[in-house]
XYZ file of C-alpha atoms in Angstrom:
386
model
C -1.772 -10.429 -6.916
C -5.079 -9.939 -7.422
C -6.936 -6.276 -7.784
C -9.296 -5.519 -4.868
C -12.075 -3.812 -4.253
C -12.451 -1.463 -0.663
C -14.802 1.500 0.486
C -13.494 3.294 3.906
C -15.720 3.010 6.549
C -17.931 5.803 7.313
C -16.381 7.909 10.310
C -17.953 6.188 13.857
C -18.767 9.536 15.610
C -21.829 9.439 13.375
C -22.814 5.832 14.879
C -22.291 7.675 18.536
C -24.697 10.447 17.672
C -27.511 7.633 16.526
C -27.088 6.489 19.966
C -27.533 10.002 21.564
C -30.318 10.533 19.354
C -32.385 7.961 20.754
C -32.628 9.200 24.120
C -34.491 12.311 22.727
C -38.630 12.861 22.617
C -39.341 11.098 19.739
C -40.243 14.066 17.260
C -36.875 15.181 17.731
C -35.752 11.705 17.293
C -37.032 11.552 13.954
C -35.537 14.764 13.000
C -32.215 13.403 14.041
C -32.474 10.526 12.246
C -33.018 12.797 9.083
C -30.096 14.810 9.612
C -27.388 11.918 10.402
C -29.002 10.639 7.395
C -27.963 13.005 5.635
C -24.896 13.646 7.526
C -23.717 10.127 6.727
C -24.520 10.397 2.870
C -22.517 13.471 2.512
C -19.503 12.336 4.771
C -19.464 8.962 2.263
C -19.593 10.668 -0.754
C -16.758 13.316 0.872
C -14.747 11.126 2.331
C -15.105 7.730 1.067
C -12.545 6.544 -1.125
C -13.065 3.760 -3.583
C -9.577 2.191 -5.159
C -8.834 -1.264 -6.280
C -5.255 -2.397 -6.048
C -3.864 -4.202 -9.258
C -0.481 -6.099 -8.998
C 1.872 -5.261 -11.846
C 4.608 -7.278 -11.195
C 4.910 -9.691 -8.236
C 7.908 -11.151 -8.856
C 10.747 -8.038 -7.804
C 13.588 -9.477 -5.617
C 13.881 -6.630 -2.750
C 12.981 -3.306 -4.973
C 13.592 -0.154 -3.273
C 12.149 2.404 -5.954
C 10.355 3.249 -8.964
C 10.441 5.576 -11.476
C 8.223 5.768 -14.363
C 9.201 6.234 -17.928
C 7.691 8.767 -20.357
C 6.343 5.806 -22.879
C 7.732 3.012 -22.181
C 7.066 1.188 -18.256
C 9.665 1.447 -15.312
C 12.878 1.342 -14.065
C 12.895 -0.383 -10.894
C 15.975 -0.885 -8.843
C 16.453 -4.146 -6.637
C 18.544 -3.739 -4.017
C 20.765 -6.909 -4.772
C 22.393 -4.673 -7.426
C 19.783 -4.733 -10.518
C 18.293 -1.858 -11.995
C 14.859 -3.348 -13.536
C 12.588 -1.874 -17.200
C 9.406 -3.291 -16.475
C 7.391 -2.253 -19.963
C 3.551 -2.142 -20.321
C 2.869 -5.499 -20.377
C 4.639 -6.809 -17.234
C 7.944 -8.334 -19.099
C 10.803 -7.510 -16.845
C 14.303 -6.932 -18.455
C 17.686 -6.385 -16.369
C 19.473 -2.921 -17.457
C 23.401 -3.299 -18.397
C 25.616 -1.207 -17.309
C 24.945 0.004 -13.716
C 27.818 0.468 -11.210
C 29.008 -2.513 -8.594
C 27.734 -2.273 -4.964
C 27.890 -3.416 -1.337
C 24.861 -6.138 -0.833
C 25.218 -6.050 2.686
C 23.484 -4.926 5.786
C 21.654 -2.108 3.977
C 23.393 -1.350 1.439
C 22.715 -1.793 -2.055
C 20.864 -0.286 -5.012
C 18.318 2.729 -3.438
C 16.598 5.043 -5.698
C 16.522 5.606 -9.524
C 15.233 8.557 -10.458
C 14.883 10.619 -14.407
C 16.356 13.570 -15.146
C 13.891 16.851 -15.921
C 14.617 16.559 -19.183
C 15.337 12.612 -19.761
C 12.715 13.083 -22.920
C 16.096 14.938 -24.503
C 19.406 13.187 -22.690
C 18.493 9.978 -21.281
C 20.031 10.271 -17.925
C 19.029 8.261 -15.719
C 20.479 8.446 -11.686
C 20.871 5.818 -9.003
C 22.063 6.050 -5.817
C 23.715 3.197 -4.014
C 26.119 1.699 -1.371
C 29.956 1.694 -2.589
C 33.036 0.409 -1.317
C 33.500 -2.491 1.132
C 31.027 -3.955 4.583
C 33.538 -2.081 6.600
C 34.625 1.583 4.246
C 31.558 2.329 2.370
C 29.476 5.586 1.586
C 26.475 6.864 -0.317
C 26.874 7.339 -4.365
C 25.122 8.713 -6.961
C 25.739 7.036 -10.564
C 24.942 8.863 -13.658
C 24.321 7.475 -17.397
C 22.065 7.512 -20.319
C 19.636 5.207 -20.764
C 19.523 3.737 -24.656
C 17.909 0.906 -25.999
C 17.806 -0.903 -22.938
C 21.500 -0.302 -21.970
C 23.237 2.580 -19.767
C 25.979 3.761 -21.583
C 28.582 6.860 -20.724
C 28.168 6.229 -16.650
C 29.809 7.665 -13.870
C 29.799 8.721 -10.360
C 28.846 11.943 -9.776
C 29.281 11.824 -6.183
C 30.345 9.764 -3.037
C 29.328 11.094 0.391
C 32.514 11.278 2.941
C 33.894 10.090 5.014
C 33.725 6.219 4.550
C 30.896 4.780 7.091
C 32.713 1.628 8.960
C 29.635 -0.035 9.113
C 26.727 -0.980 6.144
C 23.920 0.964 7.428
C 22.109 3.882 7.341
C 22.694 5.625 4.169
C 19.843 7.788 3.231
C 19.964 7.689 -0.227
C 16.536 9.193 -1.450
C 17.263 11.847 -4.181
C 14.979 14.881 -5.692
C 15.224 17.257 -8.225
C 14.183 20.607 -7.500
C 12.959 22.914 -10.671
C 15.969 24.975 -11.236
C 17.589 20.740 -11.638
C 19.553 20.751 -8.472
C 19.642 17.583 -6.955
C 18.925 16.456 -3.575
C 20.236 13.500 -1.629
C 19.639 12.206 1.812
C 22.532 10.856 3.683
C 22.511 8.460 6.724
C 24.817 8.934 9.544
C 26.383 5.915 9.378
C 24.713 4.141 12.820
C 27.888 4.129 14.666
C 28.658 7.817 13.658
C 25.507 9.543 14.429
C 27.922 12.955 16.175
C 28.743 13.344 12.416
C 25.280 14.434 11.626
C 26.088 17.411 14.036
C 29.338 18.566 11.734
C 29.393 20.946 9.092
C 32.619 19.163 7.892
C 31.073 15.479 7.566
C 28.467 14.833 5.076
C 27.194 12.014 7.094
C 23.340 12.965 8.680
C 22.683 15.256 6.269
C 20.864 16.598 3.188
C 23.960 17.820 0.144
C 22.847 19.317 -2.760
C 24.482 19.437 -6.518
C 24.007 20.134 -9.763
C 22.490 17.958 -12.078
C 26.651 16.807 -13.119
C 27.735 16.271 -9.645
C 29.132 19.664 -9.083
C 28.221 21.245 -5.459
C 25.225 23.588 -5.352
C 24.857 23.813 -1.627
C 26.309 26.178 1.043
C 29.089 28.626 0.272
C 31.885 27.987 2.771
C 34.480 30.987 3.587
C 35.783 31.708 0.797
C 32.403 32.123 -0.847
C 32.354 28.873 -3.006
C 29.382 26.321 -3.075
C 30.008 23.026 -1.027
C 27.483 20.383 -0.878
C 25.724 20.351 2.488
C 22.610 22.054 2.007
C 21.226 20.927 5.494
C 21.969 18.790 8.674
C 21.370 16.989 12.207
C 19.567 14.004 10.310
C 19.845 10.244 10.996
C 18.623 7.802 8.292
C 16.356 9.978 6.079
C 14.270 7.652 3.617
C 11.820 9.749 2.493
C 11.856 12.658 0.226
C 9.057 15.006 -1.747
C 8.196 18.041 -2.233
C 4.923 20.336 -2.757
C 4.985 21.944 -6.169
C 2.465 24.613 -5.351
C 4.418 26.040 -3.190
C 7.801 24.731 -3.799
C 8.037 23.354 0.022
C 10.558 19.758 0.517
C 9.392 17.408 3.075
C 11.919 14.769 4.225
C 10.952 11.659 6.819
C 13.369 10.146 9.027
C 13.761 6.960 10.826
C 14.282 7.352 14.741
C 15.788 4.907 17.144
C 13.873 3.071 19.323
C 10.105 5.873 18.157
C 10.981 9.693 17.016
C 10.503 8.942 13.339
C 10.345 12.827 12.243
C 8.839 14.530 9.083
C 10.621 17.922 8.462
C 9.982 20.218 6.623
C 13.600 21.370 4.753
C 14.972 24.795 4.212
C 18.729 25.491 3.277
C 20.787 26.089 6.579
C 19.229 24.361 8.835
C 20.078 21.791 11.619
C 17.428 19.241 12.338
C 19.112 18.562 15.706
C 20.068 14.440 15.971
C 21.706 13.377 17.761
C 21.344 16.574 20.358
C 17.453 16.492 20.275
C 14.892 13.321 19.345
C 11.512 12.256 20.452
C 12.929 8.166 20.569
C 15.311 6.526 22.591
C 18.167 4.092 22.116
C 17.346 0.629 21.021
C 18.552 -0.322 24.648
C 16.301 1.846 26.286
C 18.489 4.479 27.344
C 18.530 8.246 26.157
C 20.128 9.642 23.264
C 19.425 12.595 24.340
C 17.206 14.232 27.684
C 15.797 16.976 24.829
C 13.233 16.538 22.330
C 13.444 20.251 21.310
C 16.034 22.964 21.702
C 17.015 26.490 20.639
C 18.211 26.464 17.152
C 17.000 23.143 16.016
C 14.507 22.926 13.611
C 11.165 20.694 14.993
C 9.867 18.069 13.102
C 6.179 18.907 11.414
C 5.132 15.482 12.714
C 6.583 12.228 14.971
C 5.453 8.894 15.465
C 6.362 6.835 18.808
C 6.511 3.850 18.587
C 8.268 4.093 15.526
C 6.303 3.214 12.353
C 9.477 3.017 10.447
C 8.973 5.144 7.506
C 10.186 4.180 3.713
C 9.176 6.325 0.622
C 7.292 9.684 0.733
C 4.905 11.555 -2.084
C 2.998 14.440 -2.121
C -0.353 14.060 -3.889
C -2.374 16.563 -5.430
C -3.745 14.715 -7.989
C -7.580 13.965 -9.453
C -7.938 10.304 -9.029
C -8.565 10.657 -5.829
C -9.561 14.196 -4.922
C -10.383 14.193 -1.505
C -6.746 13.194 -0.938
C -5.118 16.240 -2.736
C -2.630 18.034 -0.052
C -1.526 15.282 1.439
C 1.781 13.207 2.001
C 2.052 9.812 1.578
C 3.749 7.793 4.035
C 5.208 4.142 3.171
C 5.240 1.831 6.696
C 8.180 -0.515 6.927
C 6.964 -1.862 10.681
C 3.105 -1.196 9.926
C 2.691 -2.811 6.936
C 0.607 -0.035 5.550
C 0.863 3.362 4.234
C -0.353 6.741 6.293
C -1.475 9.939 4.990
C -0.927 13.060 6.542
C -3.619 15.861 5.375
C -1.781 19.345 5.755
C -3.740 22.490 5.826
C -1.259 25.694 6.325
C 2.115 23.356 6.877
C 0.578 21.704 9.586
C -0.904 17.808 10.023
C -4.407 18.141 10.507
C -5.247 14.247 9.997
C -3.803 11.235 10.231
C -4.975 8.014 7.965
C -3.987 4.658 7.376
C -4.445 3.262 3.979
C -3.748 -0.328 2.304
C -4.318 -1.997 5.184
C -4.696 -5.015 3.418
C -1.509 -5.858 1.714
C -0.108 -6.646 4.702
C 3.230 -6.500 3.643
C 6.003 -4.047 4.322
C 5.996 -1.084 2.083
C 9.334 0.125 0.582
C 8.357 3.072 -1.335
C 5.346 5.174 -2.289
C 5.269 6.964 -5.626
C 3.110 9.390 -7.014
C 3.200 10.001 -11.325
C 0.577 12.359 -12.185
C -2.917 11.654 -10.809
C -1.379 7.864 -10.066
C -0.327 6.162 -6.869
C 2.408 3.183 -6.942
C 3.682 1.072 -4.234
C 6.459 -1.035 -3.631
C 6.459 -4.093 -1.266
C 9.332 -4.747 0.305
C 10.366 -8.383 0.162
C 12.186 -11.378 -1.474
C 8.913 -11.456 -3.586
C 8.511 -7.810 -3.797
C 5.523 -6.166 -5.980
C 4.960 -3.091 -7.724
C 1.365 -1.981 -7.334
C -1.091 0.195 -9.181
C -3.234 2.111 -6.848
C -6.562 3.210 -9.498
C -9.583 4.795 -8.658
C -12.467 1.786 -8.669
């Protein structure tokens, strides 16, 4: 793929004021003219974002996520069950090791993220589908990462009860800076009243230690479990601020109600009991789209925009951009990005555009922006300042 050039548009409410403009006496028309002058030089050299997007591998067979390496390239998983290096200059070499999946529906190899302190102990985590097409659940597989091998590997985790069906397993993992671990977990399509139980870890966010062990809620008797939050349906998208230490999680909906939320231990996020979507046959899920003691979503989107991969950027490349999450588009073939300013969405913007292809994840390494496309011919994709 080719690296391309683009400048965003001026905003067209300037354009509408030109037109105003020209129904005043003409002195005044002149003056206007001066000022949207103006006006539009400073909104372009505010607003206007120059990028090129440069293709660093084009030949991924269905990648789901990227992480990026302190020296040495990528780890990319594909969702066939291949965990991917990808080193500086584009050469592509399959990782030994890595567990045995489910390729089916779904399932498969999901995200690959490092450890805090992988420049030390190499470990290296992937979640995954395991089991069968009809007894399967959420994993986590941990392992060091040397010379091109894993080596010591094992499951640190399998999310219960067995889903019956291959779909909807969350699987988007974070580590938060004391190295607990996050995980999304699906409910399972044909099990979404799990999401609702404290005693099912389907539809719901679990948190552990960095070795598997449960760092979540305390139960009665005062020990840890692993549910850390709940009331969630296929959550695909995970990120936090590190200013201010705040996790945002997207969602997929039915039939619209794709949710951002923002997460705090304890709380219930309300599917199936409360969603802004419907059923893929039309009919309700539920009559409420909020409710006492359910948590609402920062942001929706009907119709659905199908949301994959989530980043929060605050970096320099592109400045005018910092505060923001970054929204991969399954259904849209883009990516959106939602400017906060005090928690809230106060803008909405579509980016990439151009690819036209779905986006699978959205990655943000320092002041850099990555993409994945999502496809038999998947790419990884450099987003750099022009």
């Amino acid at each position: 793929m080719t690296a391309r050039n683009i400048r965003t548009p001026v905003s067209f409410a300037l354009t509408h004021d030109a037109v105003s403009a020209a129904r005043k006496p003409p002195q005044l028309f002149c003056l206007s003219v001066l000022i949207i002058t103006a006006l539009c030089f400073c909104t372009q050299a505010v607003h206007a974002q120059d990028y090129r997007l440069v293709s660093l591998a084009d030949d991924l067979r269905w990648p789901w996520s990227v992480a990026k390496l302190p020296n040495a390239g990528f780890l990319i998983t594909e969702r066939e069950g291949r965990l991917i290096h990808l080193d500086e200059d584009g050469k592509r070499q399959v990782i030994e090791g890595t567990p045995a999946t489910v390729f089916a529906g779904q399932g498969g190899f999901f995200d690959v993220v490092l450890h805090p302190n992988f420049v030390d102990n190499h470990l290296v985590y992937i979640s995954y589908a395991e089991g069968t097409e009809t007894a399967n659940g959420t994993a986590i597989f941990r392992a060091e990462l040397v010379d091109g091998r894993l080596r010591n590997g094992e499951r640190i985790l399998r999310v219960e009860p067995d889903k019956t069906t291959p779909h909807h397993y969350g699987a988007r993992m974070l580590f938060l800076e004391d190295r607990t671990l996050l995980i999304t977990t699906g409910d399972g399509f044909e099990h979404r009243e799990q999401a609702q139980s404290p005693e099912s870890e389907l539809g719901k966010v679990l948190r552990i230690n960095d070795d598997g062990s449960p760092a979540g809620l305390l139960d009665d008797e005062g020990e840890p479990r692993r549910l850390w939050t709940l009331g969630h349906r296929n959550p695909q998208g995970l990120t936090i601020d590190p200013g201010t230490g705040t996790v945002y999680m997207h969602e997929h909906g039915p039939r619209g109600g794709d949710e951002i939320n923002r997460l705090e231990s304890g709380n219930n996020y309300g599917w199936p009991a409360v969603t802004h979507g419907v059923d893929y046959s039309g009919a309700y899920v539920s009559p409420f789209k909020s409710a006492p003691r359910f948590e609402d979503p920062v942001w929706t989107w009907v119709p659905s925009i199908a949301p994959s991969g989530l980043a929060w950027y605050d970096g320099n490349s592109f400045p005018s951009w910092r505060g923001s999450l970054l929204v991969g588009a399954l259904v849209d073939q883009e990516v959106r990005r939602l400017e906060l300013r005090d928690g809230k969405v106060v803008r909405e913007e579509t980016l990439f555009p151009e690819l036209e292809t779905r986006i699978r994840d959205v990655r943000v390494f320092g002041d850099d922006i990555f993409l994945l496309t999502d496809s038999e011919q998947g790419a990884l994709i450099h987003v750099q300042p022009r």
